[in-house]
CSV table of C-alpha atoms in Angstrom, one decimal:
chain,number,residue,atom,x,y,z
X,249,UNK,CA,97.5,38.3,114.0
X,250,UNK,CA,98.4,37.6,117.9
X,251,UNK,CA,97.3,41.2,120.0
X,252,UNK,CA,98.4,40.4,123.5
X,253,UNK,CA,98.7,43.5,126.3
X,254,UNK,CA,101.9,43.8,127.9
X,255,UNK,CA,102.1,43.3,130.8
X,256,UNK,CA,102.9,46.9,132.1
X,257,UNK,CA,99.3,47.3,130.2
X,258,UNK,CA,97.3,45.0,132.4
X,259,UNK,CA,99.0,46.1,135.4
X,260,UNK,CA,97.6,49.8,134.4
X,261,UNK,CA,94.3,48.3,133.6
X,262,UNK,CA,93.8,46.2,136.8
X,263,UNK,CA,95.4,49.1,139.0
X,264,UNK,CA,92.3,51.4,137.5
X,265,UNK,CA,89.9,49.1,138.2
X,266,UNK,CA,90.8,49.2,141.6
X,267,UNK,CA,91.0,52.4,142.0
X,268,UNK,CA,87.7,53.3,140.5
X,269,UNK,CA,86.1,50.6,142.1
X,270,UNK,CA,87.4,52.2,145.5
X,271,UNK,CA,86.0,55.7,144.4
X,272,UNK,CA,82.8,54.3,144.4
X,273,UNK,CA,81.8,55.5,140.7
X,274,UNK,CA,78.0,54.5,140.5
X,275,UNK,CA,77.6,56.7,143.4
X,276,UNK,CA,79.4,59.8,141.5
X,277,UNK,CA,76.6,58.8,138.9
X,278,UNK,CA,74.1,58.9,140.9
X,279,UNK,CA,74.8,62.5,142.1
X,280,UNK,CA,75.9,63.7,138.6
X,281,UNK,CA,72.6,62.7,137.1
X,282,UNK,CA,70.9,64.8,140.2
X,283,UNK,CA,72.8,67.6,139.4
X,284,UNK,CA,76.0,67.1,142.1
X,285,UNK,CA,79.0,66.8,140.1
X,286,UNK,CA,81.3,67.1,142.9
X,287,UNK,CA,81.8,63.1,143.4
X,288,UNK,CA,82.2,62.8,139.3
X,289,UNK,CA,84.6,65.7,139.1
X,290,UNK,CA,86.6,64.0,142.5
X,291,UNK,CA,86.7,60.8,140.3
X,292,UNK,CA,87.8,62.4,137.1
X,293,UNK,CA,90.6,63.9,139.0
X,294,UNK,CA,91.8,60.9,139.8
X,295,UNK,CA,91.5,59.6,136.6
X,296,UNK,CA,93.8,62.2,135.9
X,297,UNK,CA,96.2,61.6,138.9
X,298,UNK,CA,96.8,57.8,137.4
X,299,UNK,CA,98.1,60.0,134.0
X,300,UNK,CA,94.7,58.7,132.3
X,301,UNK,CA,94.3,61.9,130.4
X,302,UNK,CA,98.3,62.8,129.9
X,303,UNK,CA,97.8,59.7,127.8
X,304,UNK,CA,96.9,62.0,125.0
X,305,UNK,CA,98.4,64.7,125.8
X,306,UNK,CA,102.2,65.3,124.3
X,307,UNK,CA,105.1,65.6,126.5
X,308,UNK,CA,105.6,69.5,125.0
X,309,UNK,CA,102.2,70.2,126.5
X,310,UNK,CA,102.9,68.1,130.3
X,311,UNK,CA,101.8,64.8,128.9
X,312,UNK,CA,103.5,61.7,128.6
X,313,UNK,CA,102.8,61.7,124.9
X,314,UNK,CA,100.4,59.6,122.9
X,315,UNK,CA,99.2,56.3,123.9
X,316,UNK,CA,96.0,55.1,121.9
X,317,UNK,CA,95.7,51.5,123.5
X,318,UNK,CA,97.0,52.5,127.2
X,319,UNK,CA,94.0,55.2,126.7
X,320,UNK,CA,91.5,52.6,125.6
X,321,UNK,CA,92.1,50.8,128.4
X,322,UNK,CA,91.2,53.4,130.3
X,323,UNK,CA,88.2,54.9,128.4
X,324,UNK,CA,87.1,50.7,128.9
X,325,UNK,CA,87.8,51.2,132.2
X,326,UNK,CA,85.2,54.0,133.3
X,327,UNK,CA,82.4,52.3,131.2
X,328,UNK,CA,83.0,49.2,133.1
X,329,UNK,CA,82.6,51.2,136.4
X,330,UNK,CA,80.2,53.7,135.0
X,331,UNK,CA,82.2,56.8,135.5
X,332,UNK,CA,80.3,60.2,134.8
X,333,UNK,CA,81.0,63.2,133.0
X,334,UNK,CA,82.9,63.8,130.0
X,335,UNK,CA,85.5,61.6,129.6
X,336,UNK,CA,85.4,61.0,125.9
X,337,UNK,CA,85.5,64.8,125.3
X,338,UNK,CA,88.2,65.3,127.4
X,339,UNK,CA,90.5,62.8,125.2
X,340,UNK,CA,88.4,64.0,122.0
X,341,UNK,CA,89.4,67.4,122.8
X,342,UNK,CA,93.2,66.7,123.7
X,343,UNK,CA,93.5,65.5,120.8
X,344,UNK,CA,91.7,68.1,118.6
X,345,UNK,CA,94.7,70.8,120.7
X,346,UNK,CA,97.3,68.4,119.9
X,347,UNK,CA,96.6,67.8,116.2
X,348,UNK,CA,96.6,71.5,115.9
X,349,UNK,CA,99.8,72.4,117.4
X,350,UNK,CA,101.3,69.7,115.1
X,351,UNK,CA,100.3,71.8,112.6
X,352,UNK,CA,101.4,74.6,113.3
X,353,UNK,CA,98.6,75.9,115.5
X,354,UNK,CA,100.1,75.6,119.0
X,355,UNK,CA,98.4,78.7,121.2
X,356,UNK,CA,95.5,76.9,122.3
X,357,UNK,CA,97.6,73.8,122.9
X,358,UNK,CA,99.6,75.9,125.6
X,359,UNK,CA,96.7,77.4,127.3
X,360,UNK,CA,94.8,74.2,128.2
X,361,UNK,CA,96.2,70.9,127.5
X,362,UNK,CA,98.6,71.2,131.0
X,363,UNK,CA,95.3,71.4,133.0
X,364,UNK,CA,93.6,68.9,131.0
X,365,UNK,CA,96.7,66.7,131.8
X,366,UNK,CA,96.7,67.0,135.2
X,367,UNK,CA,93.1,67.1,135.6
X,368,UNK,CA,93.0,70.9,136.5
X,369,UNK,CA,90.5,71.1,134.0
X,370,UNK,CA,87.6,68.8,132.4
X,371,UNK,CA,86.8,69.7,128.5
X,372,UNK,CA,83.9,69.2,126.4
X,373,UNK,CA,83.7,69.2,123.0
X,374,UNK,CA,80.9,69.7,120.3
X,375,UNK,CA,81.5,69.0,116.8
X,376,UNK,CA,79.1,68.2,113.9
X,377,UNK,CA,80.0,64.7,114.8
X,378,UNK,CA,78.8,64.6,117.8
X,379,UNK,CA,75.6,66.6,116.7
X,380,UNK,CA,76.1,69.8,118.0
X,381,UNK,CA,75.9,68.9,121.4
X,382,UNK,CA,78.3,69.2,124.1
X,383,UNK,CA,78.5,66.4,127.1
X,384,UNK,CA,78.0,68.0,130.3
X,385,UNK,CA,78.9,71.8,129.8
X,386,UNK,CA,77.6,72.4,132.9
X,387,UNK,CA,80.3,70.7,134.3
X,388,UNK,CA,83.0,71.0,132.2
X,389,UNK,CA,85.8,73.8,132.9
X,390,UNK,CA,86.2,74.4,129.1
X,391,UNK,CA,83.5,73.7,126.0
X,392,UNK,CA,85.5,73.5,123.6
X,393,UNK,CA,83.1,74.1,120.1
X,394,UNK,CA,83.6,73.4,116.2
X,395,UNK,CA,81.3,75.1,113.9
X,396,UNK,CA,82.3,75.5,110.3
X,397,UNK,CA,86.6,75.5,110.3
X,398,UNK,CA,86.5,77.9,113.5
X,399,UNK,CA,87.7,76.5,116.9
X,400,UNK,CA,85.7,78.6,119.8
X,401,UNK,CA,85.6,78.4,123.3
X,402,UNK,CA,82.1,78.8,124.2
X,403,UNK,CA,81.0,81.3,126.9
X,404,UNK,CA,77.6,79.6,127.6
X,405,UNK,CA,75.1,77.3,126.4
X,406,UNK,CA,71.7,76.8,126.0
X,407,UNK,CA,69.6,74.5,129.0
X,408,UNK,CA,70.9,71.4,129.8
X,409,UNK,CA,69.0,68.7,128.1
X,410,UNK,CA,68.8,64.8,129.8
X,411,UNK,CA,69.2,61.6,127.2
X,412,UNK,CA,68.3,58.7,127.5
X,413,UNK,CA,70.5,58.1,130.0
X,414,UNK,CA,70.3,60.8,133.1
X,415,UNK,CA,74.2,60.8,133.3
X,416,UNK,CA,74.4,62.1,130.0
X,417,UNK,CA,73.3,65.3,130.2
X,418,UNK,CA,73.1,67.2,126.5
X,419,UNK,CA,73.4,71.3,125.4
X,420,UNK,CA,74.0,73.2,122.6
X,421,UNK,CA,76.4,75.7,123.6
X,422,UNK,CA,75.6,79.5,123.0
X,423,UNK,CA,76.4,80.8,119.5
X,424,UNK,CA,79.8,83.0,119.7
X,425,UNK,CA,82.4,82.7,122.3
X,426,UNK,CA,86.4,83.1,122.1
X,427,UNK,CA,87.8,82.4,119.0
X,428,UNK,CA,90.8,80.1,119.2
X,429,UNK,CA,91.9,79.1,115.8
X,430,UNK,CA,90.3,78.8,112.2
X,431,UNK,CA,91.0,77.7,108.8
X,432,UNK,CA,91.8,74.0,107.5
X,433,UNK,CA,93.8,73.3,110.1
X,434,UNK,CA,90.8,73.2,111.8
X,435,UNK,CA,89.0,71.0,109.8
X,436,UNK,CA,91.6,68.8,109.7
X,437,UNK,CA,92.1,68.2,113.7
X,438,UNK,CA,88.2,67.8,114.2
X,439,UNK,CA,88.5,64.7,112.1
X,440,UNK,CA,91.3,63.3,113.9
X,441,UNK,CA,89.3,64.4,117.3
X,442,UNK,CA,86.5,62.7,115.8
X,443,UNK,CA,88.5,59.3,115.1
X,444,UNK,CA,90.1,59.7,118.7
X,445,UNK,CA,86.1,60.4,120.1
X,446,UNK,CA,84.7,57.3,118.1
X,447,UNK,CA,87.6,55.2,119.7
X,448,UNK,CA,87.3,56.0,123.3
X,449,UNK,CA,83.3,55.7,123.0
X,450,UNK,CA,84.1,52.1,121.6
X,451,UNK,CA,86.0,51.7,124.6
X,452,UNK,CA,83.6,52.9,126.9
X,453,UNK,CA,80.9,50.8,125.7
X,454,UNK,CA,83.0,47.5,125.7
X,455,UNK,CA,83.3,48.3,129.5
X,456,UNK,CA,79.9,48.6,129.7
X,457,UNK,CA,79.0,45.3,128.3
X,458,UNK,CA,81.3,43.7,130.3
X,459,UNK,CA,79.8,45.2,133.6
X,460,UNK,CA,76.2,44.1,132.5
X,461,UNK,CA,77.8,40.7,131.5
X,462,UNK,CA,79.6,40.2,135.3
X,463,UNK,CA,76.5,41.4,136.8
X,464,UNK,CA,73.9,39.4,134.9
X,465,UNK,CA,75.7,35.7,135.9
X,466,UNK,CA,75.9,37.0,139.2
X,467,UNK,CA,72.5,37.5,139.0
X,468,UNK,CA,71.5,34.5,137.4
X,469,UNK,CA,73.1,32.3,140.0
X,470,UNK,CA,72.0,33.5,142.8
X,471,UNK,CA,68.4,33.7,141.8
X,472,UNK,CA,66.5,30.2,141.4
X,473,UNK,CA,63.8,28.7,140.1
X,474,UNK,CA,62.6,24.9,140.4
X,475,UNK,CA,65.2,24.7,142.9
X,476,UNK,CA,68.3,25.3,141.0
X,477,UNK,CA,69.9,28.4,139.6
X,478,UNK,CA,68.4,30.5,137.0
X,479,UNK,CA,71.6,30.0,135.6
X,480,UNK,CA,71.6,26.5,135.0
X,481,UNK,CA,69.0,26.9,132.5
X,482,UNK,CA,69.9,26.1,128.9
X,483,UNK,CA,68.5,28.9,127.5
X,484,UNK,CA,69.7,31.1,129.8
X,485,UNK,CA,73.3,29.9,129.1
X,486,UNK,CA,72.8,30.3,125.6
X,487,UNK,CA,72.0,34.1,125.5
X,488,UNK,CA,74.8,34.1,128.3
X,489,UNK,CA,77.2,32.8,125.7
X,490,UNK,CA,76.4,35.0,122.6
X,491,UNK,CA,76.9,38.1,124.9
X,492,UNK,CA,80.8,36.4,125.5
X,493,UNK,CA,81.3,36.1,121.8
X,494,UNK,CA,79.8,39.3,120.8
X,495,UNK,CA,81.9,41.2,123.4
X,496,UNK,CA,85.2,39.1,123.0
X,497,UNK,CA,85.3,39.6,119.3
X,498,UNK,CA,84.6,43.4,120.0
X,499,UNK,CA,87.5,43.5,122.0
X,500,UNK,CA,90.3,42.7,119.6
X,501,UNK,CA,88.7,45.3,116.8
X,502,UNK,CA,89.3,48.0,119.4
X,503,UNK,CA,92.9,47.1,120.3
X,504,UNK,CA,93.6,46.4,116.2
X,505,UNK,CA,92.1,50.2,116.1
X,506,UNK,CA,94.0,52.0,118.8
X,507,UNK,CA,97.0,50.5,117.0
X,508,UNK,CA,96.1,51.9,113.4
X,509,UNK,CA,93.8,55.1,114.2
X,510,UNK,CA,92.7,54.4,110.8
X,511,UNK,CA,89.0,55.5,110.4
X,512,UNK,CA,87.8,52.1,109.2
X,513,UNK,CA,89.4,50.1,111.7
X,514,UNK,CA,88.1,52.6,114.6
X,515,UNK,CA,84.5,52.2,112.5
X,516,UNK,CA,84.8,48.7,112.6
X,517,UNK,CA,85.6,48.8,116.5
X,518,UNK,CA,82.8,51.1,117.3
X,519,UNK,CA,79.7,49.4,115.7
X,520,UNK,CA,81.3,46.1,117.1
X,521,UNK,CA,81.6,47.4,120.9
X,522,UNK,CA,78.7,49.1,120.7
X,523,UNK,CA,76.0,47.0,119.2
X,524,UNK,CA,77.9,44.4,121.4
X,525,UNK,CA,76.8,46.3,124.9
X,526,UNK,CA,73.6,47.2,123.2
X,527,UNK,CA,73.5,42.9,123.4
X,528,UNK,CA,74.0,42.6,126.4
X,529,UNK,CA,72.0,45.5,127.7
X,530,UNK,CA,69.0,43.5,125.8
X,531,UNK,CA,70.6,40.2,128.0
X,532,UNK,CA,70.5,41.7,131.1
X,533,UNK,CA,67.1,43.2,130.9
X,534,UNK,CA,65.7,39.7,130.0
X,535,UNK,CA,67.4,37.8,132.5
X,536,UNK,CA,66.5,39.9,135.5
X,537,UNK,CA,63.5,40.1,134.8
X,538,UNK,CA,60.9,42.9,136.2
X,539,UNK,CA,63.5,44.4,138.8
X,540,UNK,CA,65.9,45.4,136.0
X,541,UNK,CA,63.9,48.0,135.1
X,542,UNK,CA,64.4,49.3,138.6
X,543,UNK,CA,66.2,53.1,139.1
X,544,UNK,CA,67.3,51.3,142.7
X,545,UNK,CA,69.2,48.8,140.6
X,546,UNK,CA,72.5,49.9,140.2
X,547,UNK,CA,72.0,47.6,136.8
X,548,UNK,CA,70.2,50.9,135.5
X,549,UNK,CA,73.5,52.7,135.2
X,550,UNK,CA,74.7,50.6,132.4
X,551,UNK,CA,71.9,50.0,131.3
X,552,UNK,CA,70.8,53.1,129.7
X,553,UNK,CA,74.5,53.9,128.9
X,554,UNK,CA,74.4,51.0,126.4
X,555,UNK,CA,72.1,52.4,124.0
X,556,UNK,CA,73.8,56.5,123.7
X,557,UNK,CA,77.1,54.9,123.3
X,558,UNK,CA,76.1,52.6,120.5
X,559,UNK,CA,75.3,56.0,118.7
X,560,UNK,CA,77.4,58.6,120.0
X,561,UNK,CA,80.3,59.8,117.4
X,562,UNK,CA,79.1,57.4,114.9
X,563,UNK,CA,75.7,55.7,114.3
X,564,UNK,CA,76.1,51.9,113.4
X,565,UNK,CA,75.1,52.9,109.8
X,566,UNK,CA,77.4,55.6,109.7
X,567,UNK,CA,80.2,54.0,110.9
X,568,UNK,CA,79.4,50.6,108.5
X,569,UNK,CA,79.4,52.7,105.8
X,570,UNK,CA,83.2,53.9,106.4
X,571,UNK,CA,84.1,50.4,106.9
X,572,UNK,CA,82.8,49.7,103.3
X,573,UNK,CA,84.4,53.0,101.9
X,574,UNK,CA,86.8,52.4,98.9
């Protein structure tokens, strides 16, 4: 099978990258892990000005319907530029409305996925997948919560918790809040939130193995040793050249995914993409040496992203256990 991007697909792709790369995302990350979310909130907005999050929004609800590889793209997009906040949850929890209203549950589909479309509002979303937690609630507009086959909208949430990575910043969010829907239809949209959540984290973590990819070989040839380039080292090149492989056969298993949204194919995609970044997180590291373990390092941003992605909405045993499912 031949998967080639259109061209009206890399033209969305490379017009994101420059846009994001003109907002200055590592910055926004910087201030959202120090508790500013002002910058990452400015950026998200203009995610959602280049019609990143109508992507998976229908056009009934001021979308421009559903669009699982255009949203990839996108989701690939922010990991490779290290864009904060909830970005995953806002497409996992479009699509948990949308599923809904398509069966028959439309109320909550009309009250927020306009302002999730047009970035007037930035959603979070806990679910038993994604262990109870919700992705900055402090910053989110709307946490969205599943527990059980009830659909609430949380009115609080317990302190703010920092992972692994200070970006990431983890609650539970208060038992209660407004009830929005319940019953199986429920159940039923979580799991296709939760196949939408596992794609876009796949995404996210492919661009975040490509960003510690770019920057280690720029690394490695500007530094030298012996009088040549780190980089001219055979070994070097070696570990250089798995990361490729790892993260260029990654890439395909995501596109084949968003394509099918069937749960083995977005399981495959997910434990590919993210034990690839993991890879090249480990790469990096190694190859710089003692300063990559430097805050000052802009490295640091993917760096500790590579890790919470590789497990977030689906653990690599989780997720090869559904591609081995009858």
């Amino acid at each position: 099978m031949t998967f080639r991007l259109t061209t009206e697909q890399q033209d969305f792709a490379r017009a994101l990258d420059a846009m994001l790369k003109a907002a200055d995302a590592p910055a926004a990350a910087r201030a959202w892990a120090a508790g500013d979310p002002s910058p990452g909130r400015a950026v998200h907005h203009r995610l959602a000005v280049a019609g990143v999050f109508a992507l998976a929004v229908p056009e009934a609800y001021e979308g421009v319907g559903v669009h699982p590889v255009e949203l990839a793209l996108a989701c690939a997009a922010a990991g490779r530029h290290a864009v904060p906040g909830p970005v995953v949850e806002t497409v996992a929890g479009a699509a948990l409305l949308a599923r809904l209203a398509e069966l028959g549950e439309d109320g909550p589909a009309k009250r927020l996925l306009p302002a999730v479309a047009s970035g007037g509002a930035v959603v979070t979303l806990a679910t038993r997948e994604s262990g109870g937690y919700a992705l900055d609630a402090d910053a989110a507009d709307a946490v969205l919560v599943v527990v059980g086959d009830e659909l609430r909208l949380a009115r609080g949430w317990e302190p703010v918790r920092v992972s692994a990575d200070p970006v990431r910043r983890l609650a539970r969010p208060a038992p209660g809040g407004e009830l929005l829907a319940a019953g199986d239809r429920v159940t039923r949209a979580t799991r296709y939130a939760a196949v939408w959540a596992a794609l876009a984290t796949a995404a996210q973590a492919l661009g975040v193995g490509g960003a510690l990819l770019d920057r280690t070989v720029a690394y490695v040839r500007q530094r030298h040793q012996f009088g040549v380039p780190v980089g001219s080292f055979q070994a070097v090149r070696h570990r250089l050249a798995d990361t490729v492989l790892d993260l260029e056969f990654a890439r395909p298993l995501l596109y084949g995914a968003a394509l099918t949204l069937r749960t083995a194919d977005v399981a495959a995609a997910k434990v590919a993409a993210g034990e690839a970044a993991y890879a090249a997180a480990r790469t990096a590291l190694q190859l710089h040496g003692a300063i990559g373990y430097t805050d000052e390092l802009d490295l640091s941003l993917w760096l500790r992203k590579a890790r919470p992605l590789r497990d977030a909405w689906g653990t690599p045993s989780w997720c090869r256990a559904q591609v081995l499912a009858p």
